[in-house]
Short mmCIF file of C-alpha atoms (C1' of nucleotides) in Angstrom, two decimals:
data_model
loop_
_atom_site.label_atom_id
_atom_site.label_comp_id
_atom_site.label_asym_id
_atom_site.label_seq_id
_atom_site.Cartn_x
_atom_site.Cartn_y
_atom_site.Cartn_z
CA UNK R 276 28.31 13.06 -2.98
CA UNK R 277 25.28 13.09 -0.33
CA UNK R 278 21.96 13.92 -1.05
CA UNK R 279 20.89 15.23 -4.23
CA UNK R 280 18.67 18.18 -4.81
CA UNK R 281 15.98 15.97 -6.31
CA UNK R 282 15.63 12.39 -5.95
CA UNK R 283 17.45 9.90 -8.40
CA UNK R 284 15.15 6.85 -6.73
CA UNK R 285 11.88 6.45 -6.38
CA UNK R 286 9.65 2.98 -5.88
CA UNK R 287 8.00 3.64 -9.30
CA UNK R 288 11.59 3.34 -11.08
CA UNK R 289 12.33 0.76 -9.54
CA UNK R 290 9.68 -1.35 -10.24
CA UNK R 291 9.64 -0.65 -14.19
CA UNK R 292 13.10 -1.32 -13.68
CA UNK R 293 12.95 -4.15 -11.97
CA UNK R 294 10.03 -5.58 -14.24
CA UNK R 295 11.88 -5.26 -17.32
CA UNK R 296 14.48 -7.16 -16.07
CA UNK R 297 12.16 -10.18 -15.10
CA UNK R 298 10.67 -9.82 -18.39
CA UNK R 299 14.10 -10.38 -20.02
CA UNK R 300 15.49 -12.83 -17.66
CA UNK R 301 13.10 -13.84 -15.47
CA UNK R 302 14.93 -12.79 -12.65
CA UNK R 303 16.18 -9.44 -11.16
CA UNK R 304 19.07 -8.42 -8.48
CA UNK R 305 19.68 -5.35 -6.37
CA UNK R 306 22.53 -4.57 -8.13
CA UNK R 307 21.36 -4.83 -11.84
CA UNK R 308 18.69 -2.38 -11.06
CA UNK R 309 20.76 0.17 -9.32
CA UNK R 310 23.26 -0.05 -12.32
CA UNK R 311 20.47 0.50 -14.46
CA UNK R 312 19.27 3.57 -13.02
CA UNK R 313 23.04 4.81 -12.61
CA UNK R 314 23.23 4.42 -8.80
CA UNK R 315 24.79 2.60 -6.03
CA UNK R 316 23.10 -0.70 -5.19
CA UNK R 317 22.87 0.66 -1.69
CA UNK R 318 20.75 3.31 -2.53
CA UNK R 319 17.98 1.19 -3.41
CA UNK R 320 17.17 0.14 -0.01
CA UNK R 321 16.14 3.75 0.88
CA UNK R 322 12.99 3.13 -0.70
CA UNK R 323 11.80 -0.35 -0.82
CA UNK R 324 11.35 -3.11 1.76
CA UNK R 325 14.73 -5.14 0.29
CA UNK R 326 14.42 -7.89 -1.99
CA UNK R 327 10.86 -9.02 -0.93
CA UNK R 328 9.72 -5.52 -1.44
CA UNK R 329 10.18 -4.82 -4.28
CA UNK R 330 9.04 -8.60 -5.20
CA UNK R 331 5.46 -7.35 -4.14
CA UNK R 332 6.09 -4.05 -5.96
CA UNK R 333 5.93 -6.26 -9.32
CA UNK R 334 2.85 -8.04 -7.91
CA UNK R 335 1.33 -4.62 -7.40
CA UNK R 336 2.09 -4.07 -10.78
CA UNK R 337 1.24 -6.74 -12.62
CA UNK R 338 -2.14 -7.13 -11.10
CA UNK R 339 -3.07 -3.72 -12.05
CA UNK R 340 -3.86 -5.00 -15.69
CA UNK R 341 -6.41 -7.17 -13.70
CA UNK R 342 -10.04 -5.57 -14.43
CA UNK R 343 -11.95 -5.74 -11.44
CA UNK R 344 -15.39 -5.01 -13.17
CA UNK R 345 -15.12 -8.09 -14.30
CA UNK R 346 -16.40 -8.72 -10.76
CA UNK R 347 -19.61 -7.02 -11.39
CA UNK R 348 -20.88 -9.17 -13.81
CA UNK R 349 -23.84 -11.55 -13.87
CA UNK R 350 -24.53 -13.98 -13.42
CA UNK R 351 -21.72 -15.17 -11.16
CA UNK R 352 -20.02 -17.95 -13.20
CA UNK R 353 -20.00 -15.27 -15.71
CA UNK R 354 -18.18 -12.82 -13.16
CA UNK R 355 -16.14 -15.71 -12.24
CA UNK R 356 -14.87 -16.52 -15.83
CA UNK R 357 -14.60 -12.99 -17.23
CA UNK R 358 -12.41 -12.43 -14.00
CA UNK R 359 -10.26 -15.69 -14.23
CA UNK R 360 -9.72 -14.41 -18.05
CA UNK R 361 -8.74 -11.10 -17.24
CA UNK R 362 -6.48 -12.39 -14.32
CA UNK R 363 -4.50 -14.60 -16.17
CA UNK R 364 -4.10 -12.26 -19.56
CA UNK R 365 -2.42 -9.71 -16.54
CA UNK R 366 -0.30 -12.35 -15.83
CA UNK R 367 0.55 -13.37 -19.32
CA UNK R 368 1.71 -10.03 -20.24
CA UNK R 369 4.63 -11.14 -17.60
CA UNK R 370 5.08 -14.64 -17.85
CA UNK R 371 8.53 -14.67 -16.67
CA UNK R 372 7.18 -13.11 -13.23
CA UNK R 373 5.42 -15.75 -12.47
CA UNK R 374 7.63 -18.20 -10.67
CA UNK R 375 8.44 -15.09 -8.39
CA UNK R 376 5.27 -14.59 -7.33
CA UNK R 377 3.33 -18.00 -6.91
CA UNK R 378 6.35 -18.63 -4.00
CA UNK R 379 5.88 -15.69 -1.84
CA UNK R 380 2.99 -15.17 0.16
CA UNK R 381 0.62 -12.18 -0.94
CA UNK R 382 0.63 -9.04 1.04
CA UNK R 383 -0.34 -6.42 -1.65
CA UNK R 384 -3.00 -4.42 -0.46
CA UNK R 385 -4.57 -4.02 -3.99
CA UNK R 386 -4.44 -7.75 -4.75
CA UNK R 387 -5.69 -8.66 -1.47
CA UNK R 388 -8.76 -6.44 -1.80
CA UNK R 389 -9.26 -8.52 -5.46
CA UNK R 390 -9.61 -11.68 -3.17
CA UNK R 391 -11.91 -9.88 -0.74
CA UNK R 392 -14.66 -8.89 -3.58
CA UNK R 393 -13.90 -12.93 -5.37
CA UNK R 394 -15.38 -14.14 -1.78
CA UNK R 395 -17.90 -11.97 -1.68
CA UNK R 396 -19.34 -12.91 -4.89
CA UNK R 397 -19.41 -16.38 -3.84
CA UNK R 398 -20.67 -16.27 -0.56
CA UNK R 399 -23.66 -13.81 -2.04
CA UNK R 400 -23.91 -16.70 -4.97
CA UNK R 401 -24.69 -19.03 -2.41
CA UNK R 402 -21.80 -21.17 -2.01
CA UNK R 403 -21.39 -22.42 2.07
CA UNK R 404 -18.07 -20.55 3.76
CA UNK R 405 -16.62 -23.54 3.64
CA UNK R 406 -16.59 -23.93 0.32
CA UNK R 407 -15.34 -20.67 -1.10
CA UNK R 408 -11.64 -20.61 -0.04
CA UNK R 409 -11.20 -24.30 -1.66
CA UNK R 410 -12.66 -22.82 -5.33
CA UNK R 411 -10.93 -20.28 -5.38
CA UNK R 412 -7.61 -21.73 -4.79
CA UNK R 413 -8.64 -24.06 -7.54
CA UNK R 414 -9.13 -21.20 -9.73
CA UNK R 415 -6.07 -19.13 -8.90
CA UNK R 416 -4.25 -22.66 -9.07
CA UNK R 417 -5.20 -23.29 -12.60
CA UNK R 418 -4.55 -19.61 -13.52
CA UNK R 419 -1.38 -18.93 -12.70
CA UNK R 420 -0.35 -22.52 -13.46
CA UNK R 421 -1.32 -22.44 -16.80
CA UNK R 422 -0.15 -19.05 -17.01
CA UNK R 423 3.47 -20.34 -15.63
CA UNK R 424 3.35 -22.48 -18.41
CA UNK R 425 3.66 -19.72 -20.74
CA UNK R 426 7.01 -18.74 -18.97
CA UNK R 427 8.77 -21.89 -19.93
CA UNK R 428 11.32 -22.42 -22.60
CA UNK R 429 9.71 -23.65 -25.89
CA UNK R 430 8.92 -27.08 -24.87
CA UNK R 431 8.55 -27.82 -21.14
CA UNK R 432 10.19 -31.55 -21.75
CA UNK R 433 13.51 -31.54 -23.31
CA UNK R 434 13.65 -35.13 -25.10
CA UNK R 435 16.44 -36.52 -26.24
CA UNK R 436 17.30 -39.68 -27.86
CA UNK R 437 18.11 -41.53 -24.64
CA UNK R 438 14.44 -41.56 -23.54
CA UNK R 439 12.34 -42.54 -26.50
CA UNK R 440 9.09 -40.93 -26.26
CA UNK R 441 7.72 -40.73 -29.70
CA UNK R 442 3.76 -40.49 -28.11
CA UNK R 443 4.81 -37.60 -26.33
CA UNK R 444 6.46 -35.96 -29.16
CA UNK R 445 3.72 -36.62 -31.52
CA UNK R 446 1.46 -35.00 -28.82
CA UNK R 447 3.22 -31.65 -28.36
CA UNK R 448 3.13 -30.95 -32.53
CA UNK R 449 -0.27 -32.10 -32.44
CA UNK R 450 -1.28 -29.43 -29.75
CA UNK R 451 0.83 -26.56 -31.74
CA UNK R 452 1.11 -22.88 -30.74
CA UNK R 453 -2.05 -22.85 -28.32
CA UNK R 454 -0.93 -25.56 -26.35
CA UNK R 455 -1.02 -23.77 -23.71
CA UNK R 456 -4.22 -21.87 -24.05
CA UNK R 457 -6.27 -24.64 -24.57
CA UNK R 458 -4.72 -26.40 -21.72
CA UNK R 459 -6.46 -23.34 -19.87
CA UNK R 460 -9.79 -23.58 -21.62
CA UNK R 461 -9.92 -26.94 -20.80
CA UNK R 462 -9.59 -26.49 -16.80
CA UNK R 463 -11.29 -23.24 -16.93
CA UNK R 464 -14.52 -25.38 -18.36
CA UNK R 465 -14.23 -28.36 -15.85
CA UNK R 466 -13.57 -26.05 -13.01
CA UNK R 467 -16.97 -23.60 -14.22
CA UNK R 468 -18.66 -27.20 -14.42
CA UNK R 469 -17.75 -28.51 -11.51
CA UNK R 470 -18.68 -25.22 -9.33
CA UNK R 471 -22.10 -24.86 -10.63
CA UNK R 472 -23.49 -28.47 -10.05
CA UNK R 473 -21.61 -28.17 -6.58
CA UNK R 474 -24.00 -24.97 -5.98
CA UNK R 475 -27.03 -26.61 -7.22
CA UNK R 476 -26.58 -29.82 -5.11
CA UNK R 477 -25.89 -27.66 -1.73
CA UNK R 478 -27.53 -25.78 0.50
CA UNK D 614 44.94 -34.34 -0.48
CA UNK D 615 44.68 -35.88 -3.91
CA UNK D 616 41.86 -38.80 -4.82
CA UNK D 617 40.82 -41.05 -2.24
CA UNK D 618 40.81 -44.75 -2.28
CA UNK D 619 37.23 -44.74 -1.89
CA UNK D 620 34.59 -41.90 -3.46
CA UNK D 621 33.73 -39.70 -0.72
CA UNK D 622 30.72 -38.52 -2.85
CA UNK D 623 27.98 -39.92 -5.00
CA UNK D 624 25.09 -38.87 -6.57
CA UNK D 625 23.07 -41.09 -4.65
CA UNK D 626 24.22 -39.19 -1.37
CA UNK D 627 24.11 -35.45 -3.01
CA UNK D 628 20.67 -35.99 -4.12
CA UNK D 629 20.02 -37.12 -0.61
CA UNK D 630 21.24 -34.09 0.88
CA UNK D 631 19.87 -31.81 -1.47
CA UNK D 632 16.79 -32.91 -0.53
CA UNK D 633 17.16 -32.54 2.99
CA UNK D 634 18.09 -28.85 2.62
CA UNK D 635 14.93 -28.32 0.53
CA UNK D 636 13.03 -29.69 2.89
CA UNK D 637 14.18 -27.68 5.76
CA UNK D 638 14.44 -24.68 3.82
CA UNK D 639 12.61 -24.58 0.65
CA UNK D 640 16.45 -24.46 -1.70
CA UNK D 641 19.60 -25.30 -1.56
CA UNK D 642 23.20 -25.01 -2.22
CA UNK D 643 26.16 -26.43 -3.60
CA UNK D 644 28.21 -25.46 -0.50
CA UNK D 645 25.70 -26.08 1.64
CA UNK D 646 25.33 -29.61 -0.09
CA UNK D 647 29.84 -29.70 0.10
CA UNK D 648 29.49 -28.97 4.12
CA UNK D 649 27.15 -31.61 5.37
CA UNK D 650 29.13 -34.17 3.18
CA UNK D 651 32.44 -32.71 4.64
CA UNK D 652 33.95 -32.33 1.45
CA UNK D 653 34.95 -29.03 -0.81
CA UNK D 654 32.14 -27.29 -3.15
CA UNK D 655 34.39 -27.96 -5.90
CA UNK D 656 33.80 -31.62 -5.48
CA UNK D 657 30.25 -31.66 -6.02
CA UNK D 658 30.96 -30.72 -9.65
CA UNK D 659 32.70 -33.63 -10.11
CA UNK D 660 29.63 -35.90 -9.74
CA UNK D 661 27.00 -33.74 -10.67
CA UNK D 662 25.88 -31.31 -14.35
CA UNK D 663 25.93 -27.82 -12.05
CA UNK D 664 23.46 -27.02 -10.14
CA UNK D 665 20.74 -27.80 -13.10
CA UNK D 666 22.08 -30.85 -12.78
CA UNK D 667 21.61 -31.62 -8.95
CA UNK D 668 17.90 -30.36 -9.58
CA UNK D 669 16.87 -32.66 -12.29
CA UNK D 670 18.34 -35.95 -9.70
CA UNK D 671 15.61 -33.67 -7.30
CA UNK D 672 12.93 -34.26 -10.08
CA UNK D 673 13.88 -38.12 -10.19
CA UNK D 674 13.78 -38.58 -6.79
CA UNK D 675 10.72 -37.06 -5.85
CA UNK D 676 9.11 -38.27 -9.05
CA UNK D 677 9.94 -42.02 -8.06
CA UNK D 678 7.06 -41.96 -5.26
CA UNK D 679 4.54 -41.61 -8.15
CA UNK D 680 3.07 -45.33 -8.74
CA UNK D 681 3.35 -46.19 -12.20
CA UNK D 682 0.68 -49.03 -12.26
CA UNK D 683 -1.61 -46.28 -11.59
CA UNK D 684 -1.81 -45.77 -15.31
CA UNK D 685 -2.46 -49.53 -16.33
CA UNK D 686 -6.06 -49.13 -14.34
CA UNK D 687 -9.64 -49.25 -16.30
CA UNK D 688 -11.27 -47.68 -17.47
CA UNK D 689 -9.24 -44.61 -18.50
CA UNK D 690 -10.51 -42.04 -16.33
CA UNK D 691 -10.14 -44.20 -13.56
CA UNK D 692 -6.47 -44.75 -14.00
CA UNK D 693 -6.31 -40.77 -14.78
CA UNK D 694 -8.10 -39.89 -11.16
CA UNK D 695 -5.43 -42.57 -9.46
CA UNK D 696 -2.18 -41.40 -11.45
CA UNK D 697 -2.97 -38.11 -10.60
CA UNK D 698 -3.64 -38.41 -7.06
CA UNK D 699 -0.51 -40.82 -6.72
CA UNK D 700 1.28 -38.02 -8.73
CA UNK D 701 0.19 -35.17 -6.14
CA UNK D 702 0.91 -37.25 -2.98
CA UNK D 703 4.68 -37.73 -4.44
CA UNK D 704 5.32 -33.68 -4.28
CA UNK D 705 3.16 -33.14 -1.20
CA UNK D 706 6.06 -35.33 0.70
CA UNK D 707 8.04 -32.71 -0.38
CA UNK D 708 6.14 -29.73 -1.07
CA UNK D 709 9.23 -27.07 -1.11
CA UNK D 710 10.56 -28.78 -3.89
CA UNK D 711 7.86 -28.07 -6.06
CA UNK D 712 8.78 -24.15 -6.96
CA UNK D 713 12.24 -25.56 -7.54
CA UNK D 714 10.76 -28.35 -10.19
CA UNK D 715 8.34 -26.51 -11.82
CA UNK D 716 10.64 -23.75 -12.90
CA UNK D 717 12.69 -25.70 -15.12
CA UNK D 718 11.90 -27.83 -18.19
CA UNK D 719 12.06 -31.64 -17.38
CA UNK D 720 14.96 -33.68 -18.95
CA UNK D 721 14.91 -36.60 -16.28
CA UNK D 722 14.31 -39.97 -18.42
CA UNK D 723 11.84 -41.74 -15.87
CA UNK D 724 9.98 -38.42 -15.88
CA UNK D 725 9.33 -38.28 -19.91
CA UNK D 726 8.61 -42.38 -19.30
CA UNK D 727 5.25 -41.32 -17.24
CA UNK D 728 4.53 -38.56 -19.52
CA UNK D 729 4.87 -40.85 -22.71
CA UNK D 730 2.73 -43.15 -20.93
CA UNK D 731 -0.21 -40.95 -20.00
CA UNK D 732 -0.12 -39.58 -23.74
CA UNK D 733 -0.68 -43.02 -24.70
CA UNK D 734 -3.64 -43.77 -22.18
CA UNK D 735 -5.74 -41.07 -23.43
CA UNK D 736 -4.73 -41.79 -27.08
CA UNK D 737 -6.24 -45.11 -26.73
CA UNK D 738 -9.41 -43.95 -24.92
CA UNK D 739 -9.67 -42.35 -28.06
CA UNK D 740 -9.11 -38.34 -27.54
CA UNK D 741 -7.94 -36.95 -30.52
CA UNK D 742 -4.37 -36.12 -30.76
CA UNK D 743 -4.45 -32.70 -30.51
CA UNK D 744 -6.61 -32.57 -27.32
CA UNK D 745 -3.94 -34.73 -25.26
CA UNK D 746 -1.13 -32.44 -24.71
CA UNK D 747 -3.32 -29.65 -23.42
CA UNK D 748 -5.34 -32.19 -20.96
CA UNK D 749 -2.22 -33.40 -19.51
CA UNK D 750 -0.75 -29.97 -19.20
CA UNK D 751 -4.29 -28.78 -17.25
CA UNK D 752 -3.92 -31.68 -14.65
CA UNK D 753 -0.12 -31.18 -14.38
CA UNK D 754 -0.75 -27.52 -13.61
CA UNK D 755 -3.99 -29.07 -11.18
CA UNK D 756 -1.33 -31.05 -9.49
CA UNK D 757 1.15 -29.22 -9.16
CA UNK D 758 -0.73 -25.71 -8.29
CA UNK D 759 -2.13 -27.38 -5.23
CA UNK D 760 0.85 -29.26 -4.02
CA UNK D 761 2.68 -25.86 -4.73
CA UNK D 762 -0.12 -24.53 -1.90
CA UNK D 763 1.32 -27.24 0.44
CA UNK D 764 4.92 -25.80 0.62
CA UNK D 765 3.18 -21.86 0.83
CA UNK D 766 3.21 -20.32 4.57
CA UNK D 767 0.63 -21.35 6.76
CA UNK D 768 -1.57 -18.76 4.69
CA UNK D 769 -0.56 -17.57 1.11
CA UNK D 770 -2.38 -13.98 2.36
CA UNK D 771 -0.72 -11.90 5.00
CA UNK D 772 -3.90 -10.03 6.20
CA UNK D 773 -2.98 -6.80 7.67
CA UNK D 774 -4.93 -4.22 9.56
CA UNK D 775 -4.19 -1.98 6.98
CA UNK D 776 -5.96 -3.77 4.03
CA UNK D 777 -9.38 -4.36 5.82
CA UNK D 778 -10.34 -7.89 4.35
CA UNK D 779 -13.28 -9.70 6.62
CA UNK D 780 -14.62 -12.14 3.97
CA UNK D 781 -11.32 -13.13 2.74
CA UNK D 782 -10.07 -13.96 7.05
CA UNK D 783 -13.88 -15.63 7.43
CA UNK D 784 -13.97 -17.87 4.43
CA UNK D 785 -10.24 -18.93 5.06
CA UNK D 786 -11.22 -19.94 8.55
CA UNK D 787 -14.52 -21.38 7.14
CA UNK D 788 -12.43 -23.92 5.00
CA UNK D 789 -9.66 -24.73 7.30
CA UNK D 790 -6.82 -27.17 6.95
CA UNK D 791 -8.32 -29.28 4.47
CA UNK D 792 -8.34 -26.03 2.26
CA UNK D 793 -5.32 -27.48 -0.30
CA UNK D 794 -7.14 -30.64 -0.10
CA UNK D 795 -10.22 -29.43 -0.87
CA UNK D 796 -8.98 -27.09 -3.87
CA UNK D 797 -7.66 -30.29 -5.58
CA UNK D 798 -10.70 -32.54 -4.99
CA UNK D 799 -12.84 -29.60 -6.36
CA UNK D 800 -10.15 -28.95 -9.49
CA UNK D 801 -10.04 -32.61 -10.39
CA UNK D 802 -13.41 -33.40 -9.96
CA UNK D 803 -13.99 -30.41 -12.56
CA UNK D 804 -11.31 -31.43 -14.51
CA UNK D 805 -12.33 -35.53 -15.08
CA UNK D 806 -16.16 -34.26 -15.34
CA UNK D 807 -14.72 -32.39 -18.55
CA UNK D 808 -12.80 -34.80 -20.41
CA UNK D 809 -15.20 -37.48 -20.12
CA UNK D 810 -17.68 -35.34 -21.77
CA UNK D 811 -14.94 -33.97 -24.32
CA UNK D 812 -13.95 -37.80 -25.18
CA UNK D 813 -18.41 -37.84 -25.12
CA UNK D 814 -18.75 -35.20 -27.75
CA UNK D 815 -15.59 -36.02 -30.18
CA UNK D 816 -15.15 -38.83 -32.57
"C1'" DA I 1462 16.10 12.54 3.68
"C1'" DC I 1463 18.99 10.39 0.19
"C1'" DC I 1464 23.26 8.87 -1.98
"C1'" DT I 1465 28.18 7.04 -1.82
"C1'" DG I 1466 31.57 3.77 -0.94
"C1'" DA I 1467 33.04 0.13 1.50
"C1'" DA I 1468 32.24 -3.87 4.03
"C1'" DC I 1469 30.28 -8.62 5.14
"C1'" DA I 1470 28.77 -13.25 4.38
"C1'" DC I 1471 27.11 -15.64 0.92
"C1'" DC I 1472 26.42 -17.65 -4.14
"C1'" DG I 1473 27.77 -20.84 -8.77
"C1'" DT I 1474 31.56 -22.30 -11.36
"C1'" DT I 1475 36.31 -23.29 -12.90
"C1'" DC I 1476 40.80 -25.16 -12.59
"C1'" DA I 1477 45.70 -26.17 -11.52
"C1'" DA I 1478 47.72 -29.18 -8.36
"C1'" DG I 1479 47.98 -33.33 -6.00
"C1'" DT I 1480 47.32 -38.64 -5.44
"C1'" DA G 1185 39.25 -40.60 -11.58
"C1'" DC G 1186 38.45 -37.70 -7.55
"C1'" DC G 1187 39.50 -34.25 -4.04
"C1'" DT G 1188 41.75 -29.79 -2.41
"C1'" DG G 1189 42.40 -25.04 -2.29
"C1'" DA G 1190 42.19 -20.93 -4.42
"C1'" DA G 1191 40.25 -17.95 -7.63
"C1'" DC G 1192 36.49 -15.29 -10.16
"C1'" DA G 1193 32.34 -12.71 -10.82
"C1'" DC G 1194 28.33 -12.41 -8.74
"C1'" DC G 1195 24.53 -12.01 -4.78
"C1'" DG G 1196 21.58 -9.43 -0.55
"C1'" DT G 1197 22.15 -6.37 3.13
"C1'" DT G 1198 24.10 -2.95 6.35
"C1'" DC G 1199 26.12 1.31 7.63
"C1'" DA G 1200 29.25 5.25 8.52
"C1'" DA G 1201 30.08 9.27 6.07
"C1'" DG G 1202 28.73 13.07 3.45
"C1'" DT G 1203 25.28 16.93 1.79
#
DNA sequence: ACCTGAACACCGTTCAAGT
DNA sequence: ACCTGAACACCGTTCAAGT
C-alpha cells in the first residue's frame, strides 16, 4: 500500500485506544490496538516509543483529570488534601490502569512538573528538604494504593471453605460499598495528622 | 521419555525458582521456570494451577517471613505497629514481587489466616465492625505502597533536561536512601496516631 | 514520512503419547 | 501419576519494500 495521503495513526488514537482497552481489561497489546484502528501492528511503532511509550501516553492522560489549582490553595494541608483528592478521583476514573503505572518509573513531563509544584509547597510550608520527598511518597503511596484497590475484582480475598475466616467475612459486609473509600479517608486523616504536628515540632 | 521413577518437579522447587526469576528480574515464566529445572514447560502444569497458580505459592512464600506472634502483642496498637512492620520487612526481601502480588486477589489459606486474625485484634480493642475492614485495607495499601517503592528503579522520576524540575532533584537528594524508609515511618506513624483516636472517639 | 507484510524470539496452555 | 514433544493462539519488536 505505502503511505497514505493522510495519516491513519496518530499518538492521540492511540492512546484513547489504548485506554479503553485497559479500562476493559486492564491490560492492552500492540496488536489489539492496531486491529482496532484497522492497521498493521507494525504501524504503531511509527509514532510511539514501543510498549513503554505508549504506557506513559496513558499516564499523560490520566493525570490530566488531575486539577493542579488544587495546588494554590491555603493553607497548605488544605492544598495538600484538595490535591491528594483530586489525584486519586483522576485515577479512579481508570482503576484498571493502575497496576501499569505504579511499576514503571515516571517520565511524563506534565506529571513530573505536578511533583515539582507538591515540593514547592512544602518546602515554602516549612517542612526541612529532608523531609519533603518522604511525605510525599507517603501520600502518593496511599493514593494510588487505595486507588489500586478500586481495580480489584469484587472482593480482594477470595475465601473459600478450606480457610475458615468467618471474622474476615463478617468484616468485608460490615464495611459495604465504600470499603474502599473510607479505607482512603482513614489514611488521608492520619497522614494530614501526622504531617502537621511533624511541622509544628521542627524547625 | 514417559514418567520417571522419581518426580523431577515439585512445587516446593517451582516456587523456589519462580522466585529466583522475580528476583532477578521483577517476573517470570513458565518456560523460564521449565529451563532452569531442565524439564519441558508442559510439565510445570502438572504440579502447578497455571500460572495464577505458581503466583499464589509466590504469595505463600513470601508471606511466610511475616511473624505471626506479632499480632498476640499488647496492647493492640502495639501488636498493629509490630505486625505491620514484620509484614513490610517480608516483601522488602523481595520487593519485585510485590507488583506481581498485589495485582491479584489473595486465595492463599495462610494469607486469609493473618487477615482473619488482624480483623479479630481490632474487633476486640473494640473498633466497631464496620471501621475494621477499611483500617486494615489503609495499612495494607501503607505496606505495601512503600515496599512497592523498594522494587521501583533507583528513582521512580526520570528527570530530564527537558522537564526542568530543581525542587523535585533537590528534595530527592535532601531525603536520600532512607527515602522508602522514611515514607513508611511517616505513613504509619499517621496512620496508628488515627486509629487510636478513632477507637478514642467511638463507643 | 507512513503503512504493509513478513519475520523473529518469545509467551501461556493443552494434549496425545509414552512409561 | 508424571514427563515429552508438538501444537495453538497469542505477545513485542524490527525491517525491507512500497508510495
Amino acid at each position: 500500500m505505502g503511505r497514505p495521503r493522510t495519516p491513519l495513526l496518530d499518538r492521540e488514537r492511540i492512546t484513547t485506544t489504548a485506554l479503553q482497552l485497559v479500562d476493559e481489561q486492564g491490560d492492552f497489546s500492540v496488536p489489539q490496538i492496531a486491529k482496532r484502528l484497522g492497521v498493521q501492528t507494525g504501524s504503531v511503532y511509527h509514532h510511539v516509543d514501543g510498549r513503554d511509550g505508549i504506557v506513559e501516553l496513558l499516564r499523560e492522560r490520566v493525570a490530566a483529570a488531575i486539577d493542579p489549582g488544587t495546588l494554590d490553595a491555603t493553607p497548605w494541608d488544605a492544598a495538600v488534601e484538595a490535591w491528594a483528592r483530586s489525584y486519586r478521583a483522576a485515577f479512579a476514573a481508570h482503576p484498571k490502569a493502575i497496576p501499569l503505572l505504579m511499576t514503571s518509573p515516571v517520565r511524563a513531563p506534565r506529571v513530573l512538573e505536578q511533583y515539582e509544584r507538591a515540593v514547592t509547597l512544602l518546602l515554602d510550608a516549612g517542612f526541612a528538604p529532608g523531609d519533603v520527598m518522604p511525605l510525599i511518597i507517603a501520600l502518593e503511596n496511599l493514593v494510588l494504593g487505595s486507588a489500586l484497590d478500586l481495580a480489584a475484582p469484587e472482593t480482594m480475598w477470595v475465601l473459600t471453605e478450606t480457610t475458615p475466616t468467618p471474622r474476615l467475612a463478617e468484616a468485608l459486609a460490615a464495611a459495604g460499598e465504600g470499603r474502599t473509600n473510607r479505607a482512603f479517608e482513614v489514611g488521608l486523616a492520619g497522614f494530614l495528622a501526622h504531617a502537621r504536628s511533624t511541622l509544628a515540632a521542627g524547625g
